[in-house]
Amino acid sequence: MANSTFFDGRQRFWVGDALGTAEELAERYFQVDLEDYERFPYDLQTLINLKGKEKTPRALAQVCKYEYHKEERFQNIRKKSFYRICLQDDKILETVKKEKAAILKPLLLYIVAHELIHVIRFSLDPGKFHLSPEEKKIEEKNVHRLTYDLLKPIGDSRTEILLERYRPLGI
């Protein structure tokens, strides 16, 4: 971990691996097809590709929502949403530095799964993106519980340790 600001090539590979695992688990758990880009328009970016408000000093990751208008036949205009999972490499690497490097892979899986659950919930119910601060706390607690439920069956010892650490956040 020479560069503590951005993920290196191996760590970016782990991000891709975490996304693939999280997608597979989420599709099974929520009975959705995340390849249906019309229903679930999202991508994932790491810090090196983030701009402006996509960067945050307050979290390990966040979901940003973008809206655009799509003109259709007969000049109907539909508002469409797109979600970006924004990983904050520097915050994640700082967290791992305080722990052990071995925790990075399960931490990435937890973070990506957690943010992907937000994307699914926002896609199915767009109103969930714009909640009051009190409602956001409840939503965050629900997403932590769902993340736990999603990842618990994996049975990996390092993931288990991480799940127990995040358990007080809402499970």
Protein backbone atom coordinates (compact mmCIF):
# COMPACT_ATOMS: atom_id res chain seq x y z
CA MET A 1 0.00 0.00 0.00
CA ALA A 2 2.54 2.55 -1.12
CA ASN A 3 0.04 5.21 -2.26
CA SER A 4 -2.47 5.96 0.47
CA THR A 5 -4.70 8.14 -1.74
CA PHE A 6 -5.74 5.87 -4.62
CA PHE A 7 -6.21 2.13 -4.99
CA ASP A 8 -3.38 0.39 -6.80
CA GLY A 9 -3.99 -2.07 -9.65
CA ARG A 10 -4.47 -5.07 -7.37
CA GLN A 11 -6.86 -3.16 -5.12
CA ARG A 12 -8.89 -1.99 -8.15
CA PHE A 13 -9.13 -5.65 -9.16
CA TRP A 14 -10.52 -6.38 -5.68
CA VAL A 15 -13.08 -3.60 -6.17
CA GLY A 16 -14.22 -5.28 -9.39
CA ASP A 17 -14.33 -8.63 -7.63
CA ALA A 18 -16.36 -7.10 -4.78
CA LEU A 19 -18.79 -5.56 -7.27
CA GLY A 20 -19.27 -8.87 -9.08
CA THR A 21 -19.90 -10.74 -5.82
CA ALA A 22 -22.21 -8.01 -4.47
CA GLU A 23 -24.21 -7.96 -7.72
CA GLU A 24 -24.61 -11.73 -7.72
CA LEU A 25 -25.71 -11.81 -4.07
CA ALA A 26 -28.05 -8.82 -4.48
CA GLU A 27 -29.72 -10.26 -7.57
CA ARG A 28 -30.47 -13.45 -5.69
CA TYR A 29 -31.53 -11.72 -2.47
CA PHE A 30 -33.78 -9.07 -4.07
CA GLN A 31 -34.86 -11.21 -7.04
CA VAL A 32 -33.81 -8.53 -9.56
CA ASP A 33 -31.74 -8.47 -12.74
CA LEU A 34 -29.10 -5.77 -12.35
CA GLU A 35 -28.23 -6.12 -16.02
CA ASP A 36 -31.61 -4.48 -16.72
CA TYR A 37 -30.05 -1.05 -17.15
CA GLU A 38 -33.44 0.61 -17.68
CA ARG A 39 -34.50 -0.36 -14.14
CA PHE A 40 -31.10 -0.20 -12.44
CA PRO A 41 -28.90 2.42 -14.13
CA TYR A 42 -25.68 2.66 -12.12
CA ASP A 43 -21.94 2.43 -12.21
CA LEU A 44 -19.13 2.38 -9.69
CA GLN A 45 -16.12 4.68 -9.70
CA THR A 46 -13.08 5.00 -7.47
CA LEU A 47 -11.58 8.26 -6.25
CA ILE A 48 -9.27 8.79 -9.22
CA ASN A 49 -12.35 9.23 -11.46
CA LEU A 50 -14.53 11.24 -9.06
CA LYS A 51 -15.27 14.93 -9.47
CA GLY A 52 -16.83 17.64 -7.34
CA LYS A 53 -19.60 16.44 -5.02
CA GLU A 54 -18.79 12.80 -5.79
CA LYS A 55 -15.92 13.22 -3.32
CA THR A 56 -16.83 13.33 0.36
CA PRO A 57 -14.80 13.67 3.54
CA ARG A 58 -17.63 12.13 5.60
CA ALA A 59 -17.94 8.56 4.32
CA LEU A 60 -16.11 5.58 2.86
CA ALA A 61 -18.49 5.69 -0.09
CA GLN A 62 -21.64 7.39 -1.25
CA VAL A 63 -24.25 7.12 -3.97
CA CYS A 64 -24.74 10.16 -6.19
CA LYS A 65 -27.88 10.57 -8.25
CA TYR A 66 -27.99 12.23 -11.64
CA GLU A 67 -31.14 13.08 -13.52
CA TYR A 68 -31.48 13.68 -17.21
CA HIS A 69 -34.28 14.05 -19.66
CA LYS A 70 -34.74 11.49 -22.38
CA GLU A 71 -36.68 12.60 -25.42
CA GLU A 72 -38.81 9.86 -26.88
CA ARG A 73 -40.94 9.49 -29.97
CA PHE A 74 -43.68 12.04 -30.41
CA GLN A 75 -41.63 14.47 -28.29
CA ASN A 76 -42.51 12.94 -24.96
CA ILE A 77 -39.83 13.74 -22.43
CA ARG A 78 -39.18 11.34 -19.58
CA LYS A 79 -37.01 12.12 -16.60
CA LYS A 80 -34.45 9.37 -16.05
CA SER A 81 -32.16 8.77 -13.10
CA PHE A 82 -28.65 7.39 -13.00
CA TYR A 83 -26.76 6.39 -9.85
CA ARG A 84 -23.02 6.36 -9.28
CA ILE A 85 -21.42 4.47 -6.41
CA CYS A 86 -18.46 6.65 -5.42
CA LEU A 87 -15.74 4.84 -3.48
CA GLN A 88 -13.47 7.10 -1.45
CA ASP A 89 -10.16 5.23 -1.82
CA ASP A 90 -8.31 7.51 0.60
CA LYS A 91 -10.85 7.02 3.42
CA ILE A 92 -11.02 3.26 2.84
CA LEU A 93 -7.22 2.90 2.78
CA GLU A 94 -6.91 5.04 5.92
CA THR A 95 -9.42 2.77 7.68
CA VAL A 96 -7.50 -0.32 6.58
CA LYS A 97 -4.18 1.16 7.67
CA LYS A 98 -5.54 1.41 11.23
CA GLU A 99 -6.50 -2.25 11.05
CA LYS A 100 -4.80 -4.98 9.06
CA ALA A 101 -4.38 -4.98 5.30
CA ALA A 102 -6.17 -8.35 5.24
CA ILE A 103 -9.43 -6.59 6.08
CA LEU A 104 -9.44 -4.61 2.78
CA LYS A 105 -11.13 -7.28 0.62
CA PRO A 106 -14.05 -7.94 2.99
CA LEU A 107 -14.36 -4.20 3.68
CA LEU A 108 -14.63 -3.50 -0.06
CA LEU A 109 -17.28 -6.21 -0.37
CA TYR A 110 -19.25 -4.74 2.54
CA ILE A 111 -19.05 -1.18 1.19
CA VAL A 112 -19.94 -2.12 -2.39
CA ALA A 113 -22.81 -4.39 -1.28
CA HIS A 114 -24.12 -1.66 1.03
CA GLU A 115 -24.05 1.01 -1.69
CA LEU A 116 -25.52 -1.39 -4.25
CA ILE A 117 -28.46 -2.04 -1.92
CA HIS A 118 -29.01 1.73 -1.80
CA VAL A 119 -28.99 1.83 -5.62
CA ILE A 120 -31.57 -0.98 -5.80
CA ARG A 121 -33.80 0.69 -3.22
CA PHE A 122 -33.50 4.11 -4.92
CA SER A 123 -34.22 2.56 -8.32
CA LEU A 124 -37.31 0.76 -7.05
CA ASP A 125 -38.51 3.75 -5.00
CA PRO A 126 -36.90 7.03 -6.16
CA GLY A 127 -38.42 8.87 -3.18
CA LYS A 128 -35.95 7.08 -0.90
CA PHE A 129 -33.13 9.25 -2.27
CA HIS A 130 -34.61 12.49 -0.92
CA LEU A 131 -35.43 11.78 2.73
CA SER A 132 -35.40 13.98 5.80
CA PRO A 133 -32.36 13.55 8.10
CA GLU A 134 -34.41 11.43 10.51
CA GLU A 135 -35.75 9.25 7.68
CA LYS A 136 -32.18 8.90 6.33
CA LYS A 137 -31.04 7.48 9.68
CA ILE A 138 -33.81 4.88 9.53
CA GLU A 139 -33.01 4.07 5.89
CA GLU A 140 -29.31 3.71 6.71
CA LYS A 141 -30.13 1.35 9.56
CA ASN A 142 -32.31 -0.73 7.22
CA VAL A 143 -29.56 -0.88 4.60
CA HIS A 144 -26.99 -2.00 7.22
CA ARG A 145 -29.38 -4.80 8.25
CA LEU A 146 -29.93 -5.80 4.60
CA THR A 147 -26.17 -5.75 3.97
CA TYR A 148 -25.68 -8.05 6.95
CA ASP A 149 -28.43 -10.40 5.69
CA LEU A 150 -26.95 -10.37 2.19
CA LEU A 151 -23.37 -11.15 3.26
CA LYS A 152 -23.96 -13.43 6.28
CA PRO A 153 -24.40 -16.62 4.18
CA ILE A 154 -20.90 -16.23 2.68
CA GLY A 155 -19.39 -17.72 5.83
CA ASP A 156 -15.91 -16.22 5.29
CA SER A 157 -14.17 -15.60 8.65
CA ARG A 158 -12.86 -12.13 7.71
CA THR A 159 -16.28 -11.11 6.42
CA GLU A 160 -17.81 -12.44 9.65
CA ILE A 161 -15.49 -10.21 11.70
CA LEU A 162 -16.49 -7.20 9.62
CA LEU A 163 -20.19 -8.01 9.90
CA GLU A 164 -19.90 -8.18 13.67
CA ARG A 165 -18.09 -4.84 13.70
CA TYR A 166 -20.87 -3.15 11.71
CA ARG A 167 -23.65 -4.95 13.58
CA PRO A 168 -24.10 -2.10 16.11
CA LEU A 169 -24.87 0.29 13.25
CA GLY A 170 -28.33 -1.06 12.82
CA ILE A 171 -28.66 -4.79 13.01
